[in-house]
mmCIF file of N, CA and C in Angstrom:
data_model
loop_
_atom_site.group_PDB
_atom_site.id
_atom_site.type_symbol
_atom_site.label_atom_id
_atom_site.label_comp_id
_atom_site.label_asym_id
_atom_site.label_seq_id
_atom_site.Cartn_x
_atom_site.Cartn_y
_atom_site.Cartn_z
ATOM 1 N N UNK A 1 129.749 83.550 132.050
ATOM 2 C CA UNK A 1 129.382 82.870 133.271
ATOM 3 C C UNK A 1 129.113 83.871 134.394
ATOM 4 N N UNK A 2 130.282 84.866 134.506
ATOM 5 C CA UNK A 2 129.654 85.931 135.871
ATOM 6 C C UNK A 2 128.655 86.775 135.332
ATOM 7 N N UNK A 3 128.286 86.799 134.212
ATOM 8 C CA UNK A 3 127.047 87.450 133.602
ATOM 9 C C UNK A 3 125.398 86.689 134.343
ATOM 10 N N UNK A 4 125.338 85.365 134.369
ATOM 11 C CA UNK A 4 124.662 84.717 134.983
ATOM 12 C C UNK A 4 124.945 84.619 136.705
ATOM 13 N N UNK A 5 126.067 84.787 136.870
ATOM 14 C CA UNK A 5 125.945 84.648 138.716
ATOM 15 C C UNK A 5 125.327 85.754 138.965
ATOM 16 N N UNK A 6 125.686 86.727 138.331
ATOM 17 C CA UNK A 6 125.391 88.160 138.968
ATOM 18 C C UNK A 6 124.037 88.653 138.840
ATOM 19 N N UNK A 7 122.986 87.413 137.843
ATOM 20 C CA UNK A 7 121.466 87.518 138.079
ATOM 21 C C UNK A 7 121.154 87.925 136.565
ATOM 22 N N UNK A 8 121.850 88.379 135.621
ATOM 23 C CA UNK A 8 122.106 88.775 134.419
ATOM 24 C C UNK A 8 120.872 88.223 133.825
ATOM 25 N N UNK A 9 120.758 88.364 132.560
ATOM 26 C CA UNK A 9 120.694 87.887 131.198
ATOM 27 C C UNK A 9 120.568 87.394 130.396
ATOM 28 N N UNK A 10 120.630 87.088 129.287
ATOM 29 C CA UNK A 10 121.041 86.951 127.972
ATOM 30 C C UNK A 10 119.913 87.517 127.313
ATOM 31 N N UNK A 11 119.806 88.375 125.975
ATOM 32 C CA UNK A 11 118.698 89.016 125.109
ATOM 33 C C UNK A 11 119.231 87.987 123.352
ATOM 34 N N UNK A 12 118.461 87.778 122.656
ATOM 35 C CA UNK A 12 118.624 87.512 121.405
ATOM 36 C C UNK A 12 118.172 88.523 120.728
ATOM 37 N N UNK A 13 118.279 89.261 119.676
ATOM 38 C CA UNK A 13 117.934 90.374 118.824
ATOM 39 C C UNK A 13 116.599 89.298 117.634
ATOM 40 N N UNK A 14 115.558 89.413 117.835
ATOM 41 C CA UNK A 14 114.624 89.022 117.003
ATOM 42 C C UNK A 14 114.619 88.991 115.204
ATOM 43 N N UNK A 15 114.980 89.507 114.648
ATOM 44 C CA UNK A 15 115.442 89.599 113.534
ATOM 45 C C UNK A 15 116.686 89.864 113.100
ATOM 46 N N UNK A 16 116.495 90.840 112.271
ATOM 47 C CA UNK A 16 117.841 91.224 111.118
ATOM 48 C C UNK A 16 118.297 92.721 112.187
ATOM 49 N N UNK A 17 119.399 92.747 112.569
ATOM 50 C CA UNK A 17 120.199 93.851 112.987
ATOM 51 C C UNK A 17 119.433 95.216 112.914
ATOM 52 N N UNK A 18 119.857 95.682 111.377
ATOM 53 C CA UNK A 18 119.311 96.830 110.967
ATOM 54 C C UNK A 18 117.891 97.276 111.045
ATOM 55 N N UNK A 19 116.949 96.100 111.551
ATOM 56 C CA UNK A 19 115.605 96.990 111.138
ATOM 57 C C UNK A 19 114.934 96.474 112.426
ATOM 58 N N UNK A 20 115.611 95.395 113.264
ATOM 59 C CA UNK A 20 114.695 94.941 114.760
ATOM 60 C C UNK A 20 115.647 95.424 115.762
ATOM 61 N N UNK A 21 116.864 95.630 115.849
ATOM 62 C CA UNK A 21 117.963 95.956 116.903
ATOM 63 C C UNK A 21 117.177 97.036 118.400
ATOM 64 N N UNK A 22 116.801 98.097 117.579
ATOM 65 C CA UNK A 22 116.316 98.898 118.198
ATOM 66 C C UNK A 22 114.867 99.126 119.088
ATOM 67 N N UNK A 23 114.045 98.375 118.168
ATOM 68 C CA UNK A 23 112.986 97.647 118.584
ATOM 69 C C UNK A 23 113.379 96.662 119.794
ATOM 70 N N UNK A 24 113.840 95.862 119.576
ATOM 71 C CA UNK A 24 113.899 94.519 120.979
ATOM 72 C C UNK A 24 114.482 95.577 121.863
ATOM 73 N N UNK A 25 115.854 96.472 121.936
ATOM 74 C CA UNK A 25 116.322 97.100 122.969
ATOM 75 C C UNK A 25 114.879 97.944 123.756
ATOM 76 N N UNK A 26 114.023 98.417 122.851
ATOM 77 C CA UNK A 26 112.871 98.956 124.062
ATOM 78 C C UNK A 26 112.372 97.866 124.601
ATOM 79 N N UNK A 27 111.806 96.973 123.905
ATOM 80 C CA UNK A 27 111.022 95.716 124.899
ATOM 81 C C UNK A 27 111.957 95.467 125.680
ATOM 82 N N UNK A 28 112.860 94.738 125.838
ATOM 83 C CA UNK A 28 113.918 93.994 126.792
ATOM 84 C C UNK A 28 114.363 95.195 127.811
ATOM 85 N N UNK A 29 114.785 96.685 127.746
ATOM 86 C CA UNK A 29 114.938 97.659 128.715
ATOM 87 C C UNK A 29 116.531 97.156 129.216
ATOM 88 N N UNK A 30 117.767 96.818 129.063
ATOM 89 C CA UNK A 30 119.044 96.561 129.171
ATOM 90 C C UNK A 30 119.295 97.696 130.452
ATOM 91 N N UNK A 31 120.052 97.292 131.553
ATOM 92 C CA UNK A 31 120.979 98.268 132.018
ATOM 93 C C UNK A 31 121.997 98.280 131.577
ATOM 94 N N UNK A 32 122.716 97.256 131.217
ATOM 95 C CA UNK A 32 124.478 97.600 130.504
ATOM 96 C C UNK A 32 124.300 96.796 129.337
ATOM 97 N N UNK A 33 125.157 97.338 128.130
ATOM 98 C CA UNK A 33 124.683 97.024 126.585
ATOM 99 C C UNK A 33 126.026 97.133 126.056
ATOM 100 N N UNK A 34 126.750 96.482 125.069
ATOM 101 C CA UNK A 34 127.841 96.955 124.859
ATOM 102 C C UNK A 34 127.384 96.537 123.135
ATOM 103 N N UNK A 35 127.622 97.836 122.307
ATOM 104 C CA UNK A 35 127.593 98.032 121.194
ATOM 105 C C UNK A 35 128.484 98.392 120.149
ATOM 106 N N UNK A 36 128.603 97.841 118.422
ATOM 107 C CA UNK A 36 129.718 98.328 118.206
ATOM 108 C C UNK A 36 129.514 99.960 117.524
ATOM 109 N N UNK A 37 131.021 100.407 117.248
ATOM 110 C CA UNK A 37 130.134 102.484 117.243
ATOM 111 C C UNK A 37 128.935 102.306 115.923
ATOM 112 N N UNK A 38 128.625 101.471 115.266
ATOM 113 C CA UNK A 38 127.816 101.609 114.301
ATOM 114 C C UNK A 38 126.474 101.843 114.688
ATOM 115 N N UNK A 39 126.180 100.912 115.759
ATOM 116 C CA UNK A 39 125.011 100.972 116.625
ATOM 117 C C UNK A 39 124.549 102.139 117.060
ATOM 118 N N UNK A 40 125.537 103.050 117.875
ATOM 119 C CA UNK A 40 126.051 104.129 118.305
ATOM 120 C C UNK A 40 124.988 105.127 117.140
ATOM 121 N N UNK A 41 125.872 105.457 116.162
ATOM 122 C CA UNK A 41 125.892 105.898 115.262
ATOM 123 C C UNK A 41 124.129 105.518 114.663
ATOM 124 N N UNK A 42 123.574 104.994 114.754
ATOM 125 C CA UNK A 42 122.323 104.854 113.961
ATOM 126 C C UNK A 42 121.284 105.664 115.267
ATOM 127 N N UNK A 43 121.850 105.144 116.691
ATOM 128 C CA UNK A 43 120.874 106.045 117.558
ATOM 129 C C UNK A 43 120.641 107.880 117.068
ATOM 130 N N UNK A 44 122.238 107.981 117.393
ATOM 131 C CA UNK A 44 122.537 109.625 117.012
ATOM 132 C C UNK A 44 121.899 109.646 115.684
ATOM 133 N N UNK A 45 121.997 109.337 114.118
ATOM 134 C CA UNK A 45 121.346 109.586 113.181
ATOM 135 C C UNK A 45 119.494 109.698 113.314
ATOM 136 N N UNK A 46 119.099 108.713 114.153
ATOM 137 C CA UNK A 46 117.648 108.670 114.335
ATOM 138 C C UNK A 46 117.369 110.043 115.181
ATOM 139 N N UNK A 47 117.750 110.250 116.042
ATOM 140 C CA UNK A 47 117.566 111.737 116.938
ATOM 141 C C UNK A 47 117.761 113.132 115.931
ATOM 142 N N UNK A 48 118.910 112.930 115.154
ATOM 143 C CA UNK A 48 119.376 113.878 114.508
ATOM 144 C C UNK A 48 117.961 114.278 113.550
ATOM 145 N N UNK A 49 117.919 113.108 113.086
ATOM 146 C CA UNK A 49 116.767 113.486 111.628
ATOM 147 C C UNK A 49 115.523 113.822 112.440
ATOM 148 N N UNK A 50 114.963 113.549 113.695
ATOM 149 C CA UNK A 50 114.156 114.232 114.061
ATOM 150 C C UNK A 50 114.125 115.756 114.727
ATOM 151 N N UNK A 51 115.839 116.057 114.716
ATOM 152 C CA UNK A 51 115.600 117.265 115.655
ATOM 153 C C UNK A 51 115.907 118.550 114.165
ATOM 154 N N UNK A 52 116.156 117.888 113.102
ATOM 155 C CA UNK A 52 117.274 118.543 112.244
ATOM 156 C C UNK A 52 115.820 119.902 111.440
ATOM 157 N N UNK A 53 114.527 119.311 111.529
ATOM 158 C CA UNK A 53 113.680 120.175 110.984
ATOM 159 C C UNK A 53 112.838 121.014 112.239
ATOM 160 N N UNK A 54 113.344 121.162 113.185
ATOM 161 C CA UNK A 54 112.857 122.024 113.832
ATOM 162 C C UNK A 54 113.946 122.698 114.380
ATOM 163 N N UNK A 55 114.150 124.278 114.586
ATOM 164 C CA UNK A 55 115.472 124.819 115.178
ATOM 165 C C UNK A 55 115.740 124.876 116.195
ATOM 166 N N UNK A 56 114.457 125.059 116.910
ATOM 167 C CA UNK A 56 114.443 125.159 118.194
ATOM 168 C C UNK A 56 114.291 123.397 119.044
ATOM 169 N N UNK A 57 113.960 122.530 118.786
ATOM 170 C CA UNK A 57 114.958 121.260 119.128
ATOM 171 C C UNK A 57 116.160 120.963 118.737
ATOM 172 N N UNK A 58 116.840 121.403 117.299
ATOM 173 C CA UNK A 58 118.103 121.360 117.104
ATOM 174 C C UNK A 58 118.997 122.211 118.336
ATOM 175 N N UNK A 59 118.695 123.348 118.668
ATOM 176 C CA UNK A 59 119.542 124.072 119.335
ATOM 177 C C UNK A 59 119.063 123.677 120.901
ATOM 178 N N UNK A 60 118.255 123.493 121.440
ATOM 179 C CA UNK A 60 117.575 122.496 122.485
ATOM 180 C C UNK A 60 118.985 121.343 122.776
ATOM 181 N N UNK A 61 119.298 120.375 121.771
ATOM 182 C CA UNK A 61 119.373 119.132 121.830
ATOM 183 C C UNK A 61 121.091 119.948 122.260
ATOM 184 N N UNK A 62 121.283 120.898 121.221
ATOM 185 C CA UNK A 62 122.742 121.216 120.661
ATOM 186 C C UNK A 62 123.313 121.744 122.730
ATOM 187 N N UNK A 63 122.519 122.421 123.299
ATOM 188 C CA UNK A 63 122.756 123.142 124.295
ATOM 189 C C UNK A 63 122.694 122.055 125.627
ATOM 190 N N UNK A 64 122.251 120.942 125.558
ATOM 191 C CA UNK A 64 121.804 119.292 126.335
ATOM 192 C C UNK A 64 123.119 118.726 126.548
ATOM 193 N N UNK A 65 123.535 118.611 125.365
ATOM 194 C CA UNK A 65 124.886 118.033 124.880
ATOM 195 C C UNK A 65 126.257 118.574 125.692
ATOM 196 N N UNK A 66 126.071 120.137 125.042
ATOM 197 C CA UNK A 66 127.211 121.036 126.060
ATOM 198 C C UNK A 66 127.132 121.305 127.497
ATOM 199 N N UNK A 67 126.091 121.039 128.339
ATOM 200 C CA UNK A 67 125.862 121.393 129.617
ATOM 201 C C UNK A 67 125.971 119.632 129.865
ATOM 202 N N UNK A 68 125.967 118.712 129.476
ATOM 203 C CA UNK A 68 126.013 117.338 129.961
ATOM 204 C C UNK A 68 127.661 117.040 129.573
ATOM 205 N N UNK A 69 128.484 117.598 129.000
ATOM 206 C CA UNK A 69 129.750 117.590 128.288
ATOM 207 C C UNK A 69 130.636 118.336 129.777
ATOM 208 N N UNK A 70 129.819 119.335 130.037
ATOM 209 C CA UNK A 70 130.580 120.144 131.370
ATOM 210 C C UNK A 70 130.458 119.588 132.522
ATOM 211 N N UNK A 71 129.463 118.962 132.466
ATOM 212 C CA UNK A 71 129.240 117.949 134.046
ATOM 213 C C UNK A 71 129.960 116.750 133.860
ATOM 214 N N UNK A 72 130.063 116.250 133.140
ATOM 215 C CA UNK A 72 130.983 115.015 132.420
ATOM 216 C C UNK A 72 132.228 115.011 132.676
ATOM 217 N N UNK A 73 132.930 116.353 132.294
ATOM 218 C CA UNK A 73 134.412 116.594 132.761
ATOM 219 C C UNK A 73 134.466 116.975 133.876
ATOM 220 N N UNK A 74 133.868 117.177 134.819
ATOM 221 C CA UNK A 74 133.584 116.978 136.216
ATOM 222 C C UNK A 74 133.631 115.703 137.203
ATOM 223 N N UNK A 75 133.295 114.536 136.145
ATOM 224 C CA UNK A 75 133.125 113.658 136.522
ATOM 225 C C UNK A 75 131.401 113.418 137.286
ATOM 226 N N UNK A 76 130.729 114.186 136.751
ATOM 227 C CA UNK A 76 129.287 113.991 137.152
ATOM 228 C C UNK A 76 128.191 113.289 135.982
ATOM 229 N N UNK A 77 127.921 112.527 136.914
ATOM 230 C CA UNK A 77 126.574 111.671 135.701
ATOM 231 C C UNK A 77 125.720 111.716 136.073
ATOM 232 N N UNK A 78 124.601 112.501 135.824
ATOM 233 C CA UNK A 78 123.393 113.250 136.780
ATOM 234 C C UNK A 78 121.981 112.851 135.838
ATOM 235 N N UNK A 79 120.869 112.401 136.213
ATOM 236 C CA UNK A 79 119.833 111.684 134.892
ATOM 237 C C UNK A 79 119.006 112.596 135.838
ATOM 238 N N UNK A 80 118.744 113.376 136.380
ATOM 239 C CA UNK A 80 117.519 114.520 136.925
ATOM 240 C C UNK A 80 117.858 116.180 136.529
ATOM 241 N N UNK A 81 118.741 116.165 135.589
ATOM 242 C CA UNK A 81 118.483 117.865 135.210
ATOM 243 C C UNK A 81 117.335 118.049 134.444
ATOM 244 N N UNK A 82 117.458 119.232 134.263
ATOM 245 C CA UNK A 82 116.631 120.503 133.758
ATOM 246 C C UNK A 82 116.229 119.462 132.133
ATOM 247 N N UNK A 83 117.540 119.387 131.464
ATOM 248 C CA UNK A 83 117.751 118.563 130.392
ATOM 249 C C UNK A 83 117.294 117.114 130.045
ATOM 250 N N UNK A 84 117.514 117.022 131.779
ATOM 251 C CA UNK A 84 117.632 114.857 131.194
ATOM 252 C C UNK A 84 115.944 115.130 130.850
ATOM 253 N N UNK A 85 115.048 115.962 131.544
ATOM 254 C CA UNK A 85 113.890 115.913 131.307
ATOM 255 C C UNK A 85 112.577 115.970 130.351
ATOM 256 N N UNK A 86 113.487 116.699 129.696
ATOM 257 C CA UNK A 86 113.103 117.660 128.465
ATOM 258 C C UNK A 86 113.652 117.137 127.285
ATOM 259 N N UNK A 87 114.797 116.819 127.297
ATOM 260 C CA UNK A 87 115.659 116.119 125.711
ATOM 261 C C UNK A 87 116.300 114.565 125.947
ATOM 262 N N UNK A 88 116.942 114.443 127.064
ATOM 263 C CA UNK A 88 117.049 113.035 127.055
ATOM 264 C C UNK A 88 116.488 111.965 127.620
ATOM 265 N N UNK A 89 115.409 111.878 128.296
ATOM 266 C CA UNK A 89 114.978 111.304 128.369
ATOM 267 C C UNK A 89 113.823 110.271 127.631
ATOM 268 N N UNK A 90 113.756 110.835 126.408
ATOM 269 C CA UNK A 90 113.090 110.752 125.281
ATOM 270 C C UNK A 90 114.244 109.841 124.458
ATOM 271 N N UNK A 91 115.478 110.555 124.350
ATOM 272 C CA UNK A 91 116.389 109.559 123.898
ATOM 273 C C UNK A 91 117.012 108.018 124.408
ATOM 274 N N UNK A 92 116.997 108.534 125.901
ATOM 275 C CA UNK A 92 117.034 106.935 126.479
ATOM 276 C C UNK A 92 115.936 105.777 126.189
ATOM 277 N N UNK A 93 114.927 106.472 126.085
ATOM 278 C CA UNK A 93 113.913 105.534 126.257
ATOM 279 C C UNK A 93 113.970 104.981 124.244
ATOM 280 N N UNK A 94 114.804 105.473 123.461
ATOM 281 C CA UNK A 94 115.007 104.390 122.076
ATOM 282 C C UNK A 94 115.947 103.302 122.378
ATOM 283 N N UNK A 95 116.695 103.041 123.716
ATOM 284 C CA UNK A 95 117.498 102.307 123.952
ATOM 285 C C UNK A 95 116.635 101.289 125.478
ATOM 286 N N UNK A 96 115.216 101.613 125.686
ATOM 287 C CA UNK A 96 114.701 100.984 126.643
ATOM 288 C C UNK A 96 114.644 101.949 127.945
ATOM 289 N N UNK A 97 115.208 102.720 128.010
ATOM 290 C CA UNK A 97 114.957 104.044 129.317
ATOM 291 C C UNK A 97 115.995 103.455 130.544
ATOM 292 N N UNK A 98 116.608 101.966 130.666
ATOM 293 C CA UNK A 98 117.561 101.718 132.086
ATOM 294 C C UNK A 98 118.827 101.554 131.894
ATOM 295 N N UNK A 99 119.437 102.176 130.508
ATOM 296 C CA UNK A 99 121.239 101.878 130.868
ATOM 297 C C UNK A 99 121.950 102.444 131.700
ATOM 298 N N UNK A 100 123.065 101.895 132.584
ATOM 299 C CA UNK A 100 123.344 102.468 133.128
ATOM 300 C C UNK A 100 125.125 102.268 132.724
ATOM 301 N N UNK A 101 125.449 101.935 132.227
ATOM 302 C CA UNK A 101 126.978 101.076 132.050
ATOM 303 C C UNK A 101 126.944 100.866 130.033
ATOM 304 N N UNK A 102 126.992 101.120 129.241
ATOM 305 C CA UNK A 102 128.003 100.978 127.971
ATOM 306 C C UNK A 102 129.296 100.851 127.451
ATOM 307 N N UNK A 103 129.619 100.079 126.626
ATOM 308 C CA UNK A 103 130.857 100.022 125.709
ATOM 309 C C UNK A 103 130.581 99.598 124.580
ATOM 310 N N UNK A 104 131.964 100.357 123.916
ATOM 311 C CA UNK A 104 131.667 99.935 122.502
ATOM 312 C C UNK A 104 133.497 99.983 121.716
ATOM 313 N N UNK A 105 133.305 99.391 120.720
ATOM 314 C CA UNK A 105 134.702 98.330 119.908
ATOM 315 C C UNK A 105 135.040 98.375 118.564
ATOM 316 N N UNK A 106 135.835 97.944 118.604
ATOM 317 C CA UNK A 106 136.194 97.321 117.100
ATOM 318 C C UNK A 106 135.992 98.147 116.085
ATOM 319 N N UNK A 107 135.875 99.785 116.182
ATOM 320 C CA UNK A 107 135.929 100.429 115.086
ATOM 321 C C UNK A 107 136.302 101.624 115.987
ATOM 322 N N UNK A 108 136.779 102.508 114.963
ATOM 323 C CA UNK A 108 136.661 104.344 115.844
ATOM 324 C C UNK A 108 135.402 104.670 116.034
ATOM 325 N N UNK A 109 134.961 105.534 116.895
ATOM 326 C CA UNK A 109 133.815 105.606 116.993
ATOM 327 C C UNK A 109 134.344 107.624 117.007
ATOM 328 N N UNK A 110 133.338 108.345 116.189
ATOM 329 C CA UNK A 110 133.273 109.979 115.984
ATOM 330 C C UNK A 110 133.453 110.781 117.439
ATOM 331 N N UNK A 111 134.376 111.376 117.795
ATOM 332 C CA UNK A 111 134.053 112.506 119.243
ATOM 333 C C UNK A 111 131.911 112.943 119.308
ATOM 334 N N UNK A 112 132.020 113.418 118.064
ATOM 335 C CA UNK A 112 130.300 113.982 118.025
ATOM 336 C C UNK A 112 129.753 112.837 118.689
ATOM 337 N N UNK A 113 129.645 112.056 118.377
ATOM 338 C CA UNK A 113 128.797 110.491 118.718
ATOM 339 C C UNK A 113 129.193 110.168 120.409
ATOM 340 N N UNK A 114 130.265 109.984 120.349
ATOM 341 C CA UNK A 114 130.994 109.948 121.822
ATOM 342 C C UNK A 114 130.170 110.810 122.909
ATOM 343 N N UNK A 115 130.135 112.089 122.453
ATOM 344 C CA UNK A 115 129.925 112.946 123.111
ATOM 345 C C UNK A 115 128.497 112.868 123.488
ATOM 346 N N UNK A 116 127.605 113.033 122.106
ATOM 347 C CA UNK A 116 126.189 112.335 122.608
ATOM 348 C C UNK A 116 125.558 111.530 123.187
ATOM 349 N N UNK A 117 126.463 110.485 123.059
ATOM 350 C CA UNK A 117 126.030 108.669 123.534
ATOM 351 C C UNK A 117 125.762 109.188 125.504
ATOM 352 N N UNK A 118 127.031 109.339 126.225
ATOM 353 C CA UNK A 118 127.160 110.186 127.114
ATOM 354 C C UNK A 118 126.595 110.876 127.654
ATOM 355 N N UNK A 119 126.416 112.630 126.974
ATOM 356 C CA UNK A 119 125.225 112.636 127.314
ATOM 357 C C UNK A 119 124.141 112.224 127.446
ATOM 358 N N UNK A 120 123.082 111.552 126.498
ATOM 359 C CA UNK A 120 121.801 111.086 126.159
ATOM 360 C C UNK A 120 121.570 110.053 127.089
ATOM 361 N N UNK A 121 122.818 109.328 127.034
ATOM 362 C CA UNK A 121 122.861 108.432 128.043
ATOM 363 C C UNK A 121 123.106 108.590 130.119
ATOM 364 N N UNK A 122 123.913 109.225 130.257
ATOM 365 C CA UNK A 122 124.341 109.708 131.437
ATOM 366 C C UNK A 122 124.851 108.631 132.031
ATOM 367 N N UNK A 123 125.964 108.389 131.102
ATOM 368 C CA UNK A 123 126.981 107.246 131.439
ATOM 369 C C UNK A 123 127.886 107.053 130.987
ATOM 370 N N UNK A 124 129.166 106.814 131.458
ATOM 371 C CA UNK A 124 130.382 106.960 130.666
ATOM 372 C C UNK A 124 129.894 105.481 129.454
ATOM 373 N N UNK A 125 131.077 105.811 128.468
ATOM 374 C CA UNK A 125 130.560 104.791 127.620
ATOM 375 C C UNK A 125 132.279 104.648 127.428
ATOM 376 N N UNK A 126 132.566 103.413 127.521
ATOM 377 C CA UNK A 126 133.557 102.630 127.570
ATOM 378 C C UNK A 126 134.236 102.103 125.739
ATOM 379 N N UNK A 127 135.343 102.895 125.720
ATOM 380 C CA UNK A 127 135.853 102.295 124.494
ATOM 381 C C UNK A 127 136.824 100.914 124.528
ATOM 382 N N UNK A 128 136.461 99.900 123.807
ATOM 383 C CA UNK A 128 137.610 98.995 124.211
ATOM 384 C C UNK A 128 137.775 98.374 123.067
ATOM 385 N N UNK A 129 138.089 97.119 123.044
ATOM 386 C CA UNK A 129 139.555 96.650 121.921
ATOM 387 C C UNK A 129 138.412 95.507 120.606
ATOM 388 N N UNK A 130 138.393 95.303 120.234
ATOM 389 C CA UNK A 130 138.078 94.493 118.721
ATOM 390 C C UNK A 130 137.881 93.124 119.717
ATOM 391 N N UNK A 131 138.393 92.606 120.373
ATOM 392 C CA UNK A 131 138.044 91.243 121.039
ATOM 393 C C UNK A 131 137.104 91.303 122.104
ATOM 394 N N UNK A 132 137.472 92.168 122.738
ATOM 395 C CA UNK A 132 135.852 92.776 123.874
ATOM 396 C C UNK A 132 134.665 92.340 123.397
ATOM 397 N N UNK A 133 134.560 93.377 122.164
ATOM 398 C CA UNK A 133 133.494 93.220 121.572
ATOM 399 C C UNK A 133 132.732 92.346 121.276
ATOM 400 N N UNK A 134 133.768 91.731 120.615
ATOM 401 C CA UNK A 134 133.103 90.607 119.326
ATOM 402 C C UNK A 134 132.715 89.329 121.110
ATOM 403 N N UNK A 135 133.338 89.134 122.025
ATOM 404 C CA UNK A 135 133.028 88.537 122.853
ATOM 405 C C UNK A 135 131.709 88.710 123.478
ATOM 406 N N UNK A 136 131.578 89.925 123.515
ATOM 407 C CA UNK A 136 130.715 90.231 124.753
ATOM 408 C C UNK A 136 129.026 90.829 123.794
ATOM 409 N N UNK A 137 129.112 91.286 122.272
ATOM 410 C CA UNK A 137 128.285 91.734 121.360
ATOM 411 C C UNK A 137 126.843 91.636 122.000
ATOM 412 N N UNK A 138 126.452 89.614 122.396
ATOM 413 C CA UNK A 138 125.383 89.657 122.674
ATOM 414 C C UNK A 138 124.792 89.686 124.239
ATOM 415 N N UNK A 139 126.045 90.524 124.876
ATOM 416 C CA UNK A 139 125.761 90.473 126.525
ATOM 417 C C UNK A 139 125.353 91.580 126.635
ATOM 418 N N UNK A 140 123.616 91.878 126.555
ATOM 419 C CA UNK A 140 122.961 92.796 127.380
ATOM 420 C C UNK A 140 122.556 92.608 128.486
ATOM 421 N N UNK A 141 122.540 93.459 129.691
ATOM 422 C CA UNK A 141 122.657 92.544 131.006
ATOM 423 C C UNK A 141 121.174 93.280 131.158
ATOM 424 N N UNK A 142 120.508 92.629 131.935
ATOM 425 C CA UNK A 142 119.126 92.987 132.169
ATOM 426 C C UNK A 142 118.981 92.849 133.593
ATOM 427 N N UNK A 143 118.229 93.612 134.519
ATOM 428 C CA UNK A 143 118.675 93.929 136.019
ATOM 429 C C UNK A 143 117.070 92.691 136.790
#
């Protein structure tokens, strides 16, 4: 209900999970998305397999990560570096290019993954409990 006062939402995922999920998230463009780490986990695999045959985007992506990891423990979430320009911004835009707010549930989710989501994203990403989730799964909020 405060999903709708607040001007919100609601997205339906067009097909089957695994093969439209990612697709509707570019059309629809979400600012806050809450996913479970599997979701997570298929972004990072899709980036990975594209950066994994070239070295110089592997070590690109690898060096994005650690300089967005140091501003992070700072408490800084910054989407105009050197980086967001060059490596993540390319990655936001498989999630629609406007999140600004994530969480995710009901399973462990990897530090590696954690760490990426975060960066790529430039947003804390919120771990929370197995009922969160399963509540909130289809609340992408759209601005």
């Amino acid at each position: 209900m405060m999903l709708f006062l607040s001007g919100g939402k609601y997205a339906f995922i067009s097909g089957d999970l695994a093969t439209t999920f990612l697709d509707d998230l570019k059309e629809l463009k979400p600012t806050d998305i809450t996913m479970v780490p599997r979701l997570f986990n298929r972004v990072y695999n899709q980036v990975i397999n594209q950066v994994s045959s070239n070295p110089v985007k592997h070590y690109l992506l690898k060096k994005a990560i650690e300089a967005k990891e140091t501003d992070r423990q700072r408490g800084v979430y910054n989407r105009n570096t050197f980086y967001d320009r060059i490596v993540f911004r390319k990655i936001r835009e498989i999630l629609g290019g406007n999140i600004i707010r994530t969480a995710t549930g009901s399973a462990p989710i990897a530090d590696e993954i954690m760490k990426f989501s975060k960066a790529a994203f430039s947003c804390p990403v919120n771990c929370r409990s197995y009922i969160f989730v399963v509540a909130s799964v289809n609340a992408i909020y759209i601005h």
